[in-house]
Short mmCIF file of N, CA, C and O in Angstrom, two decimals:
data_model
loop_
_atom_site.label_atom_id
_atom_site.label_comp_id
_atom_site.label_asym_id
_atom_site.label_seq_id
_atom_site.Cartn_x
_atom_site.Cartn_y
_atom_site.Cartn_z
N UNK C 1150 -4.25 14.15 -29.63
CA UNK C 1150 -5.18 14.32 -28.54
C UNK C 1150 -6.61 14.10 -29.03
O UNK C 1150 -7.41 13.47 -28.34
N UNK C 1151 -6.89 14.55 -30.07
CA UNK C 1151 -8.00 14.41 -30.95
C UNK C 1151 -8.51 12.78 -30.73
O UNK C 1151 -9.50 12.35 -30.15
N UNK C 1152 -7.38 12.05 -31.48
CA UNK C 1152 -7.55 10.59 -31.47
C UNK C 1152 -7.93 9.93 -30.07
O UNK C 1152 -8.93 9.22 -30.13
N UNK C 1153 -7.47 9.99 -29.11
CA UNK C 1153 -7.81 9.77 -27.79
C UNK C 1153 -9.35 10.29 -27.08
O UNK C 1153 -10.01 9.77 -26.18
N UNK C 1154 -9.61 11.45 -27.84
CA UNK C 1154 -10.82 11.81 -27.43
C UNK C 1154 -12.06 11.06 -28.44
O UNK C 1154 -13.24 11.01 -28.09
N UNK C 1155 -11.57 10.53 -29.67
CA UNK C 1155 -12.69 9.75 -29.99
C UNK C 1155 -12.77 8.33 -29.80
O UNK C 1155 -13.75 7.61 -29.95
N UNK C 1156 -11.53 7.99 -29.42
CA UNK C 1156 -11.31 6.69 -28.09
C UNK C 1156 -12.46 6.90 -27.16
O UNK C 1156 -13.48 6.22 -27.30
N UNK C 1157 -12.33 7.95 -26.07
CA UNK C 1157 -13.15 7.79 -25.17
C UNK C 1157 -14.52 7.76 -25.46
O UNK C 1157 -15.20 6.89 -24.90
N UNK C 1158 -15.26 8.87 -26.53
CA UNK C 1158 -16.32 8.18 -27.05
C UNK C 1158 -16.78 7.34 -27.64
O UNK C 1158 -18.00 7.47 -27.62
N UNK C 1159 -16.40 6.33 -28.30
CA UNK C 1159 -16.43 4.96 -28.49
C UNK C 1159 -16.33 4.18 -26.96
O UNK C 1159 -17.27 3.44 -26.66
N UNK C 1160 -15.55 4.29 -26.30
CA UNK C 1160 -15.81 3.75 -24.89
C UNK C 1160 -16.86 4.23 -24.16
O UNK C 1160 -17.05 3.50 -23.18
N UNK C 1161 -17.62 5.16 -24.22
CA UNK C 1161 -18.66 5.66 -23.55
C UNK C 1161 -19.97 5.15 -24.62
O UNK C 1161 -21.00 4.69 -24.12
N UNK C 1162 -19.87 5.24 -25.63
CA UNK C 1162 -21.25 4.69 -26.67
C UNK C 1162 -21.23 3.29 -25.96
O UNK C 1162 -22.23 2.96 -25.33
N UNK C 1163 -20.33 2.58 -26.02
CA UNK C 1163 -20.42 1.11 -25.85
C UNK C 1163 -20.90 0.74 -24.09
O UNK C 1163 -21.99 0.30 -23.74
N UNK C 1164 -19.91 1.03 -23.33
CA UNK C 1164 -20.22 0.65 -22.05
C UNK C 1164 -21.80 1.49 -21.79
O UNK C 1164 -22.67 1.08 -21.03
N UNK C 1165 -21.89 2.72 -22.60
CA UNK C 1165 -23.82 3.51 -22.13
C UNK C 1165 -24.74 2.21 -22.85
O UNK C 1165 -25.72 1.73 -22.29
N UNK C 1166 -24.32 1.81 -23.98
CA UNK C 1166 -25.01 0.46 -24.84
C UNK C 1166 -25.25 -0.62 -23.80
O UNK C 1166 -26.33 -1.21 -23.83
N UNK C 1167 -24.36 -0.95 -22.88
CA UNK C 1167 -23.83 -2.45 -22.23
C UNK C 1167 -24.74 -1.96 -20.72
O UNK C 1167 -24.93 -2.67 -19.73
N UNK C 1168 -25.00 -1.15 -20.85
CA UNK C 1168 -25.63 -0.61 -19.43
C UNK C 1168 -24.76 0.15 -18.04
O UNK C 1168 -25.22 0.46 -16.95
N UNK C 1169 -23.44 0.27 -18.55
CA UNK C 1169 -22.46 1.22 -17.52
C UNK C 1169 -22.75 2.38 -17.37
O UNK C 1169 -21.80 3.15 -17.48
N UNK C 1170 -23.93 2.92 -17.11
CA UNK C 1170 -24.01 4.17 -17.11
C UNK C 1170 -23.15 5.45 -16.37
O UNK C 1170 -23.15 6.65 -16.61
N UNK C 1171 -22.56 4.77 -15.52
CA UNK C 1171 -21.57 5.00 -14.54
C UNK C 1171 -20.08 5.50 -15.15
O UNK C 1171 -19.58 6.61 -14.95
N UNK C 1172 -19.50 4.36 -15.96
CA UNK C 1172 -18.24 4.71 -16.78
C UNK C 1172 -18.75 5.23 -18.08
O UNK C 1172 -17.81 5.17 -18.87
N UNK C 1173 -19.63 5.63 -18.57
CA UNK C 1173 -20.03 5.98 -19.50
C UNK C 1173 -20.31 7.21 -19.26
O UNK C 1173 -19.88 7.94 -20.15
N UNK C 1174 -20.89 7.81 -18.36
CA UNK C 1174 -20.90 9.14 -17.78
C UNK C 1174 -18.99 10.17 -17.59
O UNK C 1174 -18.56 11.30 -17.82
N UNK C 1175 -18.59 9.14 -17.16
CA UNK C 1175 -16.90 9.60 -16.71
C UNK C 1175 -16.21 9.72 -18.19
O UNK C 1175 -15.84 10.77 -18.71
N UNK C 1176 -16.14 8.51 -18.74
CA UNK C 1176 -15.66 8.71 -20.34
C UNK C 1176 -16.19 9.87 -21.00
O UNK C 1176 -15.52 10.79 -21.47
N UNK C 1177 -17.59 9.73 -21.01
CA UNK C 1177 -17.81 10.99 -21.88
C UNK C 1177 -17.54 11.99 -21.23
O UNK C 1177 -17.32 12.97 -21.94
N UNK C 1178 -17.45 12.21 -19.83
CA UNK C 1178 -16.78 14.04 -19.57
C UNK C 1178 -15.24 13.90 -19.80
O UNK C 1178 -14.70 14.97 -19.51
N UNK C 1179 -14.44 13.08 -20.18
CA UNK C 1179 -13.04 12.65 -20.68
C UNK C 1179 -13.01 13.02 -21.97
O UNK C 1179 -12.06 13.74 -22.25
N UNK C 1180 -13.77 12.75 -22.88
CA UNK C 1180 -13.78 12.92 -24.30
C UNK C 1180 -13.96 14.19 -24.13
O UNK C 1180 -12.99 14.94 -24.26
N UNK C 1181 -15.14 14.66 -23.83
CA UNK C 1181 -15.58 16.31 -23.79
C UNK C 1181 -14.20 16.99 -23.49
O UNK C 1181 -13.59 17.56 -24.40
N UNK C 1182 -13.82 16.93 -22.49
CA UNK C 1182 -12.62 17.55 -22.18
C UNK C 1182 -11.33 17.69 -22.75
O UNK C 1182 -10.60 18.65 -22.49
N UNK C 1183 -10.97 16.56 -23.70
CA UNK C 1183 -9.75 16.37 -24.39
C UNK C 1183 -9.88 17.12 -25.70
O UNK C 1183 -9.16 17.85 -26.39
N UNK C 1184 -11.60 16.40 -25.79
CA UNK C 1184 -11.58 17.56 -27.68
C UNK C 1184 -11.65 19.53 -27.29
O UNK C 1184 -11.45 20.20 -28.30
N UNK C 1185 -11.86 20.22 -26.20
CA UNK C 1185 -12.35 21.02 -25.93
C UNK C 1185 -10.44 21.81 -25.41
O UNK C 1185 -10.10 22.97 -25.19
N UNK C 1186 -9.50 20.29 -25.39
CA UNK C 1186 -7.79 20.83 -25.00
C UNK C 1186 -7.88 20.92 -26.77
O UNK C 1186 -7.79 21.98 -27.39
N UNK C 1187 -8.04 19.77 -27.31
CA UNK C 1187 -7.37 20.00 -28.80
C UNK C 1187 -7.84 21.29 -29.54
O UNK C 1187 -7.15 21.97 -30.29
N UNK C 1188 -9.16 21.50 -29.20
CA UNK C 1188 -9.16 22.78 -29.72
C UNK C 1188 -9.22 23.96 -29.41
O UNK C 1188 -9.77 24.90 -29.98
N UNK C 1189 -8.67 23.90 -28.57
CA UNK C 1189 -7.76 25.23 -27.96
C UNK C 1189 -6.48 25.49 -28.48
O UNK C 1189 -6.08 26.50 -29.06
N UNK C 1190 -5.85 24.37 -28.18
CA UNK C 1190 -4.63 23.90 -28.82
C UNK C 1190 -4.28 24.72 -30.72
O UNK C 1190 -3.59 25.62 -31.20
N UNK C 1191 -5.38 23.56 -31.23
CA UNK C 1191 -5.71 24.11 -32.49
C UNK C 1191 -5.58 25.66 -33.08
O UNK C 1191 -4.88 26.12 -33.99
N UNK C 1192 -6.71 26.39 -32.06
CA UNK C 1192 -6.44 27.72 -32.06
C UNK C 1192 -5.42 28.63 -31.59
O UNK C 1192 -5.41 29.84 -31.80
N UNK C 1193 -4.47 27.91 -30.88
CA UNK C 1193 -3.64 28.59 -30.64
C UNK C 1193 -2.41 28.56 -31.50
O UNK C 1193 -1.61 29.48 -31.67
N UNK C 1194 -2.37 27.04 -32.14
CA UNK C 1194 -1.12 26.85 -33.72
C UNK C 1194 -2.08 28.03 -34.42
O UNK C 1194 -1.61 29.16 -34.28
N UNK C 1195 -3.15 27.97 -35.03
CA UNK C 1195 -3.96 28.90 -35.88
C UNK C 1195 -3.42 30.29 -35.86
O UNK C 1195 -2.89 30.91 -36.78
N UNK C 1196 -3.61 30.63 -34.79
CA UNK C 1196 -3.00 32.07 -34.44
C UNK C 1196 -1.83 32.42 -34.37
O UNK C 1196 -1.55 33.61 -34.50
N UNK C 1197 -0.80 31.40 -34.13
CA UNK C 1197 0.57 31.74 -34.33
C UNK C 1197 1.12 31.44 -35.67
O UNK C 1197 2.21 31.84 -36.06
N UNK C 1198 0.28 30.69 -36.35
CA UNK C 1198 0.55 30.88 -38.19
C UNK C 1198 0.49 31.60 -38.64
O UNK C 1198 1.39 32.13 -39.29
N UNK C 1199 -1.00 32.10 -38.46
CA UNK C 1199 -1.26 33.89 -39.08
C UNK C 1199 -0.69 34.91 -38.88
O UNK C 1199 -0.67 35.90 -39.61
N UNK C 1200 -0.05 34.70 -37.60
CA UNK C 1200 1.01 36.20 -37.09
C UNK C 1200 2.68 35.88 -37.88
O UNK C 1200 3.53 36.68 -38.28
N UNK C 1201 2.66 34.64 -37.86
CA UNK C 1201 4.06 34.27 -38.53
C UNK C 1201 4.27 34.42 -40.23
O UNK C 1201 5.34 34.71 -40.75
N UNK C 1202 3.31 34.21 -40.78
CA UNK C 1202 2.81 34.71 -42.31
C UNK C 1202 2.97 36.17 -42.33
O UNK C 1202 3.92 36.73 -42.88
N UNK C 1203 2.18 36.65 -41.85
CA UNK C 1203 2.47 37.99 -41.54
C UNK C 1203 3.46 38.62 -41.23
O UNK C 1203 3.47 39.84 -41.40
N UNK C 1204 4.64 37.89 -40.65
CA UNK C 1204 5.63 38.72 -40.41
C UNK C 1204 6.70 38.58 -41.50
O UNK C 1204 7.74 39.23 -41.49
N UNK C 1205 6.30 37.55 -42.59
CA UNK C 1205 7.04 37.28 -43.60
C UNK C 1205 6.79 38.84 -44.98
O UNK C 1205 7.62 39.47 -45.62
N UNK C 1206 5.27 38.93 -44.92
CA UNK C 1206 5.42 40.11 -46.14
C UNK C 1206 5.01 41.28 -45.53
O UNK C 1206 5.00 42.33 -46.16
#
């Protein structure tokens, strides 16, 4: 998901470069949004490692 979200910013640098300010606006609230799932995501493997370690000793 990560990877996809720095897809979309590369698509938003370029088309904001090219003058799309329009799809460049939409991409970047796409990117924002996907890195903001992954790391949720993230934190939520995080937290179920630490409780699972923990239940080992």
């Amino acid at each position: 998901m990560l990877k996809w979200a720095l897809i979309f910013l590369v698509i938003s640098l370029i088309s904001g470069f090219l003058g799309f300010s329009g799809i460049s606006a939409a991409t970047a609230g796409i990117a924002k949004l996907l890195f903001y799932i992954a790391l949720v995501i993230f934190l939520i493997f995080l937290v179920l490692a630490l409780m699972a370690g923990s239940a080992i000793f």
